[in-house]
């Protein structure tokens, strides 16, 4: 934890708060060195996500050989950015681990079988499993 912005700021030990102070003026800082950051602040900008996708064909059986692409939308321009791609195995499964920006709350999946259709999948933790029906 000795790299990046957290080397430039003061880390503050957190103390229990008895009551909120409302009338205290807010101090503005002019540089990173003047900032005081709580010790529990999360410095991560990306998180490792474990993904498991099960692909089911129209017939109800597992679909092997399906090419998928996983995207996220950035929070500024709302552009799609590809994170990972893969091909389903003989059991119709695609699994991998990848880094995802911490602000992302859902990913979008496309396949070579469904054209431009996007399947939105919520990401609420460090892993997700999703069954995709073609």
Short mmCIF file of N, CA and C in Angstrom, two decimals, residues 5-104:
data_model
loop_
_atom_site.label_atom_id
_atom_site.label_comp_id
_atom_site.label_asym_id
_atom_site.label_seq_id
_atom_site.Cartn_x
_atom_site.Cartn_y
_atom_site.Cartn_z
N UNK A 5 -1.53 7.77 -4.94
CA UNK A 5 -1.96 8.97 -4.22
C UNK A 5 -1.85 8.83 -2.71
N UNK A 6 -1.98 7.60 -2.20
CA UNK A 6 -1.98 7.46 -0.74
C UNK A 6 -0.62 7.77 -0.13
N UNK A 7 0.44 7.93 -0.92
CA UNK A 7 1.73 8.39 -0.38
C UNK A 7 1.76 9.90 -0.22
N UNK A 8 0.86 10.60 -0.93
CA UNK A 8 0.86 12.06 -0.93
C UNK A 8 -0.01 12.66 0.16
N UNK A 9 -0.91 11.88 0.75
CA UNK A 9 -1.87 12.42 1.72
C UNK A 9 -1.58 11.88 3.11
N UNK A 10 -2.14 12.54 4.11
CA UNK A 10 -2.02 12.09 5.50
C UNK A 10 -3.12 11.09 5.78
N UNK A 11 -2.75 9.96 6.38
CA UNK A 11 -3.73 8.95 6.74
C UNK A 11 -4.15 9.21 8.18
N UNK A 12 -5.45 9.36 8.39
CA UNK A 12 -5.98 9.73 9.70
C UNK A 12 -6.57 8.51 10.39
N UNK A 13 -6.20 8.33 11.66
CA UNK A 13 -6.84 7.29 12.47
C UNK A 13 -8.28 7.71 12.70
N UNK A 14 -9.20 6.78 12.55
CA UNK A 14 -10.61 7.13 12.75
C UNK A 14 -10.96 7.08 14.22
N UNK A 15 -11.71 8.09 14.67
CA UNK A 15 -12.14 8.19 16.06
C UNK A 15 -13.66 8.10 16.09
N UNK A 16 -14.22 7.52 17.14
CA UNK A 16 -15.68 7.48 17.23
C UNK A 16 -16.27 8.89 17.30
N UNK A 17 -17.39 9.08 16.67
CA UNK A 17 -18.05 10.39 16.64
C UNK A 17 -19.21 10.37 17.62
N UNK A 18 -19.21 11.35 18.57
CA UNK A 18 -20.30 11.43 19.54
C UNK A 18 -21.52 12.12 18.94
N UNK A 19 -21.27 13.20 18.21
CA UNK A 19 -22.37 13.90 17.56
C UNK A 19 -21.83 14.63 16.34
N UNK A 20 -22.70 14.86 15.40
CA UNK A 20 -22.28 15.52 14.16
C UNK A 20 -22.12 17.01 14.40
N UNK A 21 -21.08 17.59 13.81
CA UNK A 21 -20.86 19.03 13.89
C UNK A 21 -21.31 19.62 12.55
N UNK A 22 -22.34 20.46 12.60
CA UNK A 22 -22.93 20.98 11.37
C UNK A 22 -22.36 22.34 11.00
N UNK A 23 -22.05 23.16 11.97
CA UNK A 23 -21.63 24.54 11.70
C UNK A 23 -20.14 24.70 11.50
N UNK A 24 -19.40 23.63 11.39
CA UNK A 24 -17.95 23.72 11.21
C UNK A 24 -17.67 24.09 9.75
N UNK A 25 -16.83 25.11 9.52
CA UNK A 25 -16.53 25.49 8.13
C UNK A 25 -15.76 24.38 7.41
N UNK A 26 -16.00 24.25 6.13
CA UNK A 26 -15.31 23.25 5.33
C UNK A 26 -14.02 23.86 4.83
N UNK A 27 -12.91 23.19 5.10
CA UNK A 27 -11.61 23.68 4.68
C UNK A 27 -11.30 23.13 3.29
N UNK A 28 -10.94 24.01 2.38
CA UNK A 28 -10.54 23.55 1.06
C UNK A 28 -9.03 23.34 1.04
N UNK A 29 -8.60 22.38 0.25
CA UNK A 29 -7.17 22.09 0.18
C UNK A 29 -6.64 22.56 -1.16
N UNK A 30 -5.39 22.93 -1.18
CA UNK A 30 -4.75 23.43 -2.38
C UNK A 30 -3.86 22.40 -3.05
N UNK A 31 -3.50 21.33 -2.30
CA UNK A 31 -2.63 20.30 -2.86
C UNK A 31 -2.95 18.96 -2.21
N UNK A 32 -2.48 17.89 -2.83
CA UNK A 32 -2.70 16.54 -2.30
C UNK A 32 -2.10 16.39 -0.91
N UNK A 33 -0.98 17.06 -0.65
CA UNK A 33 -0.31 16.93 0.63
C UNK A 33 -1.16 17.46 1.80
N UNK A 34 -2.10 18.33 1.52
CA UNK A 34 -2.96 18.90 2.57
C UNK A 34 -4.16 18.02 2.90
N UNK A 35 -4.42 17.03 2.09
CA UNK A 35 -5.58 16.17 2.31
C UNK A 35 -5.38 15.26 3.51
N UNK A 36 -6.46 15.02 4.24
CA UNK A 36 -6.47 14.05 5.32
C UNK A 36 -7.50 12.99 4.94
N UNK A 37 -7.05 11.75 4.81
CA UNK A 37 -7.89 10.66 4.34
C UNK A 37 -8.07 9.64 5.45
N UNK A 38 -9.30 9.17 5.68
CA UNK A 38 -9.52 8.14 6.70
C UNK A 38 -8.72 6.88 6.40
N UNK A 39 -8.27 6.22 7.43
CA UNK A 39 -7.45 5.01 7.29
C UNK A 39 -8.20 3.92 6.52
N UNK A 40 -9.53 3.88 6.60
CA UNK A 40 -10.32 2.84 5.96
C UNK A 40 -10.68 3.15 4.50
N UNK A 41 -10.20 4.27 3.96
CA UNK A 41 -10.52 4.63 2.57
C UNK A 41 -10.02 3.54 1.61
N UNK A 42 -10.85 3.15 0.66
CA UNK A 42 -10.49 2.14 -0.33
C UNK A 42 -9.84 2.82 -1.54
N UNK A 43 -8.56 2.53 -1.76
CA UNK A 43 -7.80 3.16 -2.84
C UNK A 43 -7.95 2.43 -4.17
N UNK A 44 -8.60 1.29 -4.18
CA UNK A 44 -8.71 0.50 -5.41
C UNK A 44 -9.59 1.20 -6.43
N UNK A 45 -9.16 1.17 -7.69
CA UNK A 45 -9.96 1.70 -8.79
C UNK A 45 -10.48 0.57 -9.67
N UNK A 46 -10.01 -0.65 -9.41
CA UNK A 46 -10.49 -1.82 -10.15
C UNK A 46 -10.64 -2.98 -9.16
N UNK A 47 -11.51 -3.92 -9.53
CA UNK A 47 -11.69 -5.11 -8.70
C UNK A 47 -11.62 -6.35 -9.58
N UNK A 48 -11.13 -7.45 -9.00
CA UNK A 48 -11.06 -8.72 -9.71
C UNK A 48 -12.44 -9.35 -9.67
N UNK A 49 -12.95 -9.74 -10.83
CA UNK A 49 -14.27 -10.35 -10.96
C UNK A 49 -14.11 -11.77 -11.51
N UNK A 50 -14.74 -12.71 -10.86
CA UNK A 50 -14.76 -14.08 -11.38
C UNK A 50 -16.10 -14.29 -12.07
N UNK A 51 -16.06 -14.67 -13.34
CA UNK A 51 -17.26 -14.80 -14.15
C UNK A 51 -17.48 -16.26 -14.53
N UNK A 52 -18.73 -16.68 -14.44
CA UNK A 52 -19.13 -18.00 -14.92
C UNK A 52 -20.39 -17.85 -15.76
N UNK A 53 -20.33 -18.24 -17.02
CA UNK A 53 -21.49 -18.12 -17.91
C UNK A 53 -21.83 -19.51 -18.43
N UNK A 54 -23.11 -19.85 -18.36
CA UNK A 54 -23.63 -21.11 -18.87
C UNK A 54 -24.53 -20.78 -20.05
N UNK A 55 -24.23 -21.32 -21.22
CA UNK A 55 -24.99 -20.99 -22.44
C UNK A 55 -25.88 -22.17 -22.81
N UNK A 56 -27.17 -21.86 -22.93
CA UNK A 56 -28.19 -22.86 -23.26
C UNK A 56 -28.80 -22.53 -24.61
N UNK A 57 -28.87 -23.53 -25.50
CA UNK A 57 -29.46 -23.36 -26.83
C UNK A 57 -30.98 -23.39 -26.74
N UNK A 58 -31.65 -23.05 -27.85
CA UNK A 58 -33.12 -23.10 -27.93
C UNK A 58 -33.68 -24.46 -27.53
N UNK A 59 -32.95 -25.51 -27.87
CA UNK A 59 -33.41 -26.87 -27.59
C UNK A 59 -33.32 -27.23 -26.11
N UNK A 60 -32.67 -26.36 -25.32
CA UNK A 60 -32.54 -26.61 -23.88
C UNK A 60 -31.27 -27.32 -23.49
N UNK A 61 -30.42 -27.64 -24.47
CA UNK A 61 -29.14 -28.29 -24.14
C UNK A 61 -28.01 -27.27 -24.14
N UNK A 62 -26.91 -27.63 -23.52
CA UNK A 62 -25.75 -26.74 -23.45
C UNK A 62 -25.21 -26.47 -24.85
N UNK A 63 -24.84 -25.22 -25.11
CA UNK A 63 -24.36 -24.81 -26.43
C UNK A 63 -22.85 -24.62 -26.40
N UNK A 64 -22.14 -25.50 -27.09
CA UNK A 64 -20.68 -25.37 -27.16
C UNK A 64 -20.29 -24.57 -28.40
N UNK A 65 -19.10 -23.98 -28.35
CA UNK A 65 -18.57 -23.24 -29.49
C UNK A 65 -19.18 -21.87 -29.70
N UNK A 66 -19.90 -21.35 -28.71
CA UNK A 66 -20.50 -20.01 -28.82
C UNK A 66 -19.46 -18.98 -28.37
N UNK A 67 -19.21 -17.99 -29.22
CA UNK A 67 -18.25 -16.93 -28.90
C UNK A 67 -18.98 -15.80 -28.18
N UNK A 68 -18.50 -15.43 -26.99
CA UNK A 68 -19.09 -14.33 -26.24
C UNK A 68 -18.08 -13.21 -26.08
N UNK A 69 -18.59 -12.01 -25.87
CA UNK A 69 -17.77 -10.84 -25.53
C UNK A 69 -18.44 -10.16 -24.35
N UNK A 70 -17.62 -9.73 -23.38
CA UNK A 70 -18.14 -9.06 -22.18
C UNK A 70 -17.65 -7.62 -22.19
N UNK A 71 -18.58 -6.68 -22.03
CA UNK A 71 -18.29 -5.25 -22.07
C UNK A 71 -18.78 -4.57 -20.79
N UNK A 72 -18.27 -3.36 -20.54
CA UNK A 72 -18.86 -2.46 -19.54
C UNK A 72 -19.03 -1.10 -20.19
N UNK A 73 -19.95 -0.29 -19.64
CA UNK A 73 -20.14 1.08 -20.12
C UNK A 73 -19.40 2.02 -19.21
N UNK A 74 -18.60 2.93 -19.81
CA UNK A 74 -17.92 3.92 -18.96
C UNK A 74 -18.97 4.92 -18.45
N UNK A 75 -18.65 5.57 -17.35
CA UNK A 75 -19.64 6.45 -16.72
C UNK A 75 -19.63 7.87 -17.27
N UNK A 76 -18.83 8.17 -18.27
CA UNK A 76 -18.80 9.51 -18.85
C UNK A 76 -19.53 9.52 -20.20
N UNK A 77 -18.98 8.83 -21.17
CA UNK A 77 -19.56 8.83 -22.52
C UNK A 77 -20.54 7.70 -22.74
N UNK A 78 -20.62 6.76 -21.78
CA UNK A 78 -21.49 5.58 -21.89
C UNK A 78 -21.08 4.67 -23.05
N UNK A 79 -19.81 4.75 -23.44
CA UNK A 79 -19.28 3.88 -24.49
C UNK A 79 -19.05 2.47 -23.93
N UNK A 80 -19.22 1.47 -24.78
CA UNK A 80 -18.93 0.10 -24.38
C UNK A 80 -17.44 -0.19 -24.54
N UNK A 81 -16.86 -0.85 -23.54
CA UNK A 81 -15.45 -1.24 -23.57
C UNK A 81 -15.37 -2.74 -23.35
N UNK A 82 -14.73 -3.43 -24.28
CA UNK A 82 -14.61 -4.89 -24.15
C UNK A 82 -13.63 -5.23 -23.04
N UNK A 83 -14.04 -6.14 -22.17
CA UNK A 83 -13.19 -6.58 -21.07
C UNK A 83 -12.58 -7.95 -21.34
N UNK A 84 -13.38 -8.85 -21.89
CA UNK A 84 -12.92 -10.22 -22.07
C UNK A 84 -13.80 -10.89 -23.13
N UNK A 85 -13.27 -11.91 -23.75
CA UNK A 85 -14.06 -12.72 -24.68
C UNK A 85 -13.67 -14.17 -24.50
N UNK A 86 -14.52 -15.06 -24.98
CA UNK A 86 -14.23 -16.48 -24.86
C UNK A 86 -15.20 -17.30 -25.67
N UNK A 87 -14.92 -18.60 -25.73
CA UNK A 87 -15.77 -19.55 -26.46
C UNK A 87 -16.22 -20.63 -25.49
N UNK A 88 -17.52 -20.93 -25.52
CA UNK A 88 -18.06 -21.92 -24.59
C UNK A 88 -17.48 -23.31 -24.87
N UNK A 89 -17.24 -24.05 -23.79
CA UNK A 89 -16.68 -25.39 -23.91
C UNK A 89 -17.79 -26.40 -24.22
N UNK A 90 -17.46 -27.68 -24.19
CA UNK A 90 -18.44 -28.73 -24.54
C UNK A 90 -19.62 -28.78 -23.57
N UNK A 91 -19.45 -28.22 -22.37
CA UNK A 91 -20.55 -28.14 -21.40
C UNK A 91 -21.33 -26.84 -21.52
N UNK A 92 -20.99 -25.98 -22.51
CA UNK A 92 -21.69 -24.70 -22.69
C UNK A 92 -21.25 -23.64 -21.71
N UNK A 93 -20.07 -23.80 -21.12
CA UNK A 93 -19.61 -22.88 -20.08
C UNK A 93 -18.43 -22.03 -20.56
N UNK A 94 -18.42 -20.78 -20.07
CA UNK A 94 -17.29 -19.88 -20.26
C UNK A 94 -16.99 -19.31 -18.88
N UNK A 95 -15.75 -19.44 -18.44
CA UNK A 95 -15.38 -18.91 -17.13
C UNK A 95 -14.01 -18.28 -17.18
N UNK A 96 -13.87 -17.17 -16.47
CA UNK A 96 -12.58 -16.49 -16.40
C UNK A 96 -12.61 -15.48 -15.26
N UNK A 97 -11.49 -14.87 -15.01
CA UNK A 97 -11.36 -13.80 -14.03
C UNK A 97 -10.76 -12.60 -14.73
N UNK A 98 -11.29 -11.40 -14.45
CA UNK A 98 -10.78 -10.19 -15.09
C UNK A 98 -10.95 -9.00 -14.16
N UNK A 99 -10.26 -7.90 -14.47
CA UNK A 99 -10.37 -6.66 -13.70
C UNK A 99 -11.47 -5.79 -14.27
N UNK A 100 -12.24 -5.17 -13.37
CA UNK A 100 -13.35 -4.32 -13.76
C UNK A 100 -13.30 -3.05 -12.91
N UNK A 101 -13.51 -1.86 -13.50
CA UNK A 101 -13.53 -0.65 -12.69
C UNK A 101 -14.55 -0.77 -11.54
N UNK A 102 -14.21 -0.25 -10.38
CA UNK A 102 -15.05 -0.42 -9.19
C UNK A 102 -16.41 0.25 -9.31
N UNK A 103 -16.55 1.27 -10.16
CA UNK A 103 -17.85 1.95 -10.28
C UNK A 103 -18.85 1.17 -11.12
N UNK A 104 -18.41 0.14 -11.84
CA UNK A 104 -19.28 -0.61 -12.74
C UNK A 104 -20.20 -1.51 -11.93
#
